[in-house]
Amino acid sequence: YCFKKIGNPLKNKIFEITGNPEKGYEDVLYEICDNKNDRDYKSQNTRDSYLQIDFKNRSFRFKAIEIYNHSENGNSIKNFSIEGSEYGYTWVTIASFNDVDKWMTGPNEYCKGWFDNPPNGYYRFLKIKLNGTNTSGNYHLSLKRFELYGILK
């Protein structure tokens, strides 16, 4: 729906994304929210690898997420959390998702995490954080794209 109304929200400067990309993957951050993206993102091999979304002068209430697995074998996400922050310093865990590799068993598959009763709270910053290692036993946060669902105000 968002793409039909405003196009890619990242390219149209609705929000910004930062993270800890591995060298050679920095430019993929600008395409990671595009539903036509076919390139993979890969973070550095560091504990608590992340993607951080800054909604700039707005706030976001998280309701759901879809994460699309990368197109290579290995390095699939097992456990991750969504964290929120008002100022980008102190983080609150909004949701945790465990054993998602059971749903994303191969390249280009995805998992959905949603709530019947979503958590309250609006946040200027959201973070997708890898919890522990991935399926290859390292700390690369590897994915093709993600889609957030919620309320932007």
mmCIF file of C-alpha atoms in Angstrom:
data_model
loop_
_atom_site.group_PDB
_atom_site.id
_atom_site.type_symbol
_atom_site.label_atom_id
_atom_site.label_comp_id
_atom_site.label_asym_id
_atom_site.label_seq_id
_atom_site.Cartn_x
_atom_site.Cartn_y
_atom_site.Cartn_z
ATOM 1 C CA TYR A 1 0.000 0.000 0.000
ATOM 2 C CA CYS A 2 2.754 2.441 0.955
ATOM 3 C CA PHE A 3 4.570 1.975 -2.349
ATOM 4 C CA LYS A 4 1.403 2.695 -4.304
ATOM 5 C CA LYS A 5 0.831 5.935 -2.364
ATOM 6 C CA ILE A 6 4.349 7.378 -1.952
ATOM 7 C CA GLY A 7 6.829 5.010 -3.588
ATOM 8 C CA ASN A 8 9.919 3.842 -1.719
ATOM 9 C CA PRO A 9 9.706 5.619 1.677
ATOM 10 C CA LEU A 10 13.470 5.543 2.095
ATOM 11 C CA LYS A 11 14.218 7.101 -1.284
ATOM 12 C CA ASN A 12 11.459 9.658 -0.669
ATOM 13 C CA LYS A 13 13.089 10.603 2.661
ATOM 14 C CA ILE A 14 10.214 9.550 4.940
ATOM 15 C CA PHE A 15 12.865 7.848 7.078
ATOM 16 C CA GLU A 16 16.552 6.947 7.096
ATOM 17 C CA ILE A 17 18.221 3.583 7.641
ATOM 18 C CA THR A 18 21.610 2.957 9.170
ATOM 19 C CA GLY A 19 23.312 -0.199 10.304
ATOM 20 C CA ASN A 20 26.659 -1.932 10.416
ATOM 21 C CA PRO A 21 26.967 -3.163 6.803
ATOM 22 C CA GLU A 22 29.864 -5.276 5.686
ATOM 23 C CA LYS A 23 32.112 -3.554 3.144
ATOM 24 C CA GLY A 24 30.450 -3.688 -0.268
ATOM 25 C CA TYR A 25 26.897 -3.792 1.132
ATOM 26 C CA GLU A 26 26.502 -0.122 2.128
ATOM 27 C CA ASP A 27 24.407 0.859 -0.902
ATOM 28 C CA VAL A 28 21.942 -2.008 -0.339
ATOM 29 C CA LEU A 29 20.598 -0.066 2.670
ATOM 30 C CA TYR A 30 18.897 2.302 0.201
ATOM 31 C CA GLU A 31 17.051 -0.565 -1.480
ATOM 32 C CA ILE A 32 16.213 -2.769 1.509
ATOM 33 C CA CYS A 33 12.658 -1.399 1.794
ATOM 34 C CA ASP A 34 11.917 -1.621 -1.905
ATOM 35 C CA ASN A 35 9.525 -4.470 -2.699
ATOM 36 C CA LYS A 36 11.356 -4.962 -6.009
ATOM 37 C CA ASN A 37 14.784 -5.292 -4.399
ATOM 38 C CA ASP A 38 16.617 -8.474 -5.349
ATOM 39 C CA ARG A 39 19.970 -7.642 -3.708
ATOM 40 C CA ASP A 40 21.066 -9.040 -0.368
ATOM 41 C CA TYR A 41 22.115 -7.017 2.674
ATOM 42 C CA LYS A 42 24.821 -8.361 4.975
ATOM 43 C CA SER A 43 26.063 -6.759 8.177
ATOM 44 C CA GLN A 44 29.524 -6.991 9.642
ATOM 45 C CA ASN A 45 30.221 -10.119 11.654
ATOM 46 C CA THR A 46 29.704 -8.419 15.037
ATOM 47 C CA ARG A 47 27.512 -9.335 17.999
ATOM 48 C CA ASP A 48 24.130 -7.531 18.035
ATOM 49 C CA SER A 49 24.218 -6.615 14.333
ATOM 50 C CA TYR A 50 21.345 -4.305 13.475
ATOM 51 C CA LEU A 51 19.406 -2.094 11.105
ATOM 52 C CA GLN A 52 18.153 1.183 12.586
ATOM 53 C CA ILE A 53 15.266 3.206 11.189
ATOM 54 C CA ASP A 54 14.984 6.911 11.994
ATOM 55 C CA PHE A 55 11.531 8.317 11.261
ATOM 56 C CA LYS A 56 13.042 11.813 11.607
ATOM 57 C CA ASN A 57 10.289 14.238 12.651
ATOM 58 C CA ARG A 58 7.675 11.475 12.993
ATOM 59 C CA SER A 59 6.940 8.556 15.298
ATOM 60 C CA PHE A 60 5.962 4.999 14.490
ATOM 61 C CA ARG A 61 3.815 2.479 16.369
ATOM 62 C CA PHE A 62 4.975 -1.013 15.461
ATOM 63 C CA LYS A 63 2.341 -3.632 14.611
ATOM 64 C CA ALA A 64 4.046 -6.212 12.386
ATOM 65 C CA ILE A 65 7.082 -7.048 10.292
ATOM 66 C CA GLU A 66 7.920 -9.255 7.330
ATOM 67 C CA ILE A 67 11.562 -10.214 6.872
ATOM 68 C CA TYR A 68 12.661 -11.741 3.573
ATOM 69 C CA ASN A 69 15.555 -14.176 3.685
ATOM 70 C CA HIS A 70 18.601 -13.470 1.542
ATOM 71 C CA SER A 71 19.139 -15.445 -1.655
ATOM 72 C CA GLU A 72 22.179 -17.452 -0.493
ATOM 73 C CA ASN A 73 22.262 -20.549 1.674
ATOM 74 C CA GLY A 74 23.471 -20.102 5.254
ATOM 75 C CA ASN A 75 23.547 -16.961 7.397
ATOM 76 C CA SER A 76 19.759 -17.069 7.876
ATOM 77 C CA ILE A 77 18.303 -15.187 10.828
ATOM 78 C CA LYS A 78 17.335 -17.375 13.787
ATOM 79 C CA ASN A 79 16.408 -14.890 16.526
ATOM 80 C CA PHE A 80 15.843 -11.153 16.337
ATOM 81 C CA SER A 81 14.123 -8.357 18.183
ATOM 82 C CA ILE A 82 12.433 -5.087 17.345
ATOM 83 C CA GLU A 83 13.497 -2.286 19.667
ATOM 84 C CA GLY A 84 12.164 1.242 19.960
ATOM 85 C CA SER A 85 13.662 4.509 21.188
ATOM 86 C CA GLU A 86 12.549 8.112 21.424
ATOM 87 C CA TYR A 87 16.025 9.656 21.097
ATOM 88 C CA GLY A 88 18.249 6.827 19.844
ATOM 89 C CA TYR A 89 20.070 6.242 23.140
ATOM 90 C CA THR A 90 17.879 4.124 25.401
ATOM 91 C CA TRP A 91 16.178 1.156 23.760
ATOM 92 C CA VAL A 92 13.064 -0.804 24.727
ATOM 93 C CA THR A 93 12.390 -4.280 23.355
ATOM 94 C CA ILE A 94 9.010 -4.118 21.620
ATOM 95 C CA ALA A 95 8.978 -7.657 20.264
ATOM 96 C CA SER A 96 11.231 -10.712 20.114
ATOM 97 C CA PHE A 97 11.052 -13.411 17.476
ATOM 98 C CA ASN A 98 12.751 -16.757 18.057
ATOM 99 C CA ASP A 99 13.487 -19.726 15.827
ATOM 100 C CA VAL A 100 12.349 -17.918 12.667
ATOM 101 C CA ASP A 101 14.769 -20.077 10.675
ATOM 102 C CA LYS A 102 12.134 -22.821 10.965
ATOM 103 C CA TRP A 103 9.932 -20.757 8.624
ATOM 104 C CA MET A 104 12.708 -19.342 6.460
ATOM 105 C CA THR A 105 14.251 -22.656 5.460
ATOM 106 C CA GLY A 106 15.645 -21.551 2.133
ATOM 107 C CA PRO A 107 16.679 -18.597 0.010
ATOM 108 C CA ASN A 108 14.087 -15.857 -0.639
ATOM 109 C CA GLU A 109 11.575 -17.157 1.922
ATOM 110 C CA TYR A 110 10.081 -14.834 4.532
ATOM 111 C CA CYS A 111 8.593 -14.805 7.991
ATOM 112 C CA LYS A 112 5.866 -12.596 9.415
ATOM 113 C CA GLY A 113 5.723 -11.395 12.973
ATOM 114 C CA TRP A 114 2.506 -9.682 14.004
ATOM 115 C CA PHE A 115 0.321 -9.117 17.025
ATOM 116 C CA ASP A 116 -3.404 -9.355 17.623
ATOM 117 C CA ASN A 117 -2.856 -6.727 20.340
ATOM 118 C CA PRO A 118 0.207 -4.745 19.262
ATOM 119 C CA PRO A 119 2.340 -3.082 21.918
ATOM 120 C CA ASN A 120 1.550 0.517 22.757
ATOM 121 C CA GLY A 121 4.019 3.279 22.197
ATOM 122 C CA TYR A 122 5.277 5.447 19.380
ATOM 123 C CA TYR A 123 8.996 5.639 18.672
ATOM 124 C CA ARG A 124 11.114 7.866 16.490
ATOM 125 C CA PHE A 125 13.695 5.080 16.126
ATOM 126 C CA LEU A 126 13.194 1.369 15.502
ATOM 127 C CA LYS A 127 15.944 -1.208 15.430
ATOM 128 C CA ILE A 128 15.960 -4.710 13.965
ATOM 129 C CA LYS A 129 18.613 -6.484 16.029
ATOM 130 C CA LEU A 130 20.043 -9.965 15.570
ATOM 131 C CA ASN A 131 19.962 -11.847 18.879
ATOM 132 C CA GLY A 132 22.744 -14.402 19.028
ATOM 133 C CA THR A 133 24.178 -16.098 15.984
ATOM 134 C CA ASN A 134 22.578 -16.910 12.660
ATOM 135 C CA THR A 135 22.203 -20.409 11.156
ATOM 136 C CA SER A 136 25.891 -20.421 10.136
ATOM 137 C CA GLY A 137 27.006 -19.647 13.687
ATOM 138 C CA ASN A 138 28.253 -16.115 12.972
ATOM 139 C CA TYR A 139 26.816 -12.644 13.629
ATOM 140 C CA HIS A 140 25.998 -11.500 10.087
ATOM 141 C CA LEU A 141 22.502 -10.017 9.853
ATOM 142 C CA SER A 142 21.632 -11.127 6.326
ATOM 143 C CA LEU A 143 18.367 -10.383 4.575
ATOM 144 C CA LYS A 144 16.932 -9.279 1.275
ATOM 145 C CA ARG A 145 14.360 -6.803 2.532
ATOM 146 C CA PHE A 146 11.862 -6.096 5.255
ATOM 147 C CA GLU A 147 8.437 -4.516 5.499
ATOM 148 C CA LEU A 148 7.143 -2.772 8.605
ATOM 149 C CA TYR A 149 3.478 -2.418 9.429
ATOM 150 C CA GLY A 150 2.147 0.090 11.895
ATOM 151 C CA ILE A 151 0.984 3.653 12.357
ATOM 152 C CA LEU A 152 3.116 6.635 11.359
ATOM 153 C CA LYS A 153 2.217 9.950 12.929
#
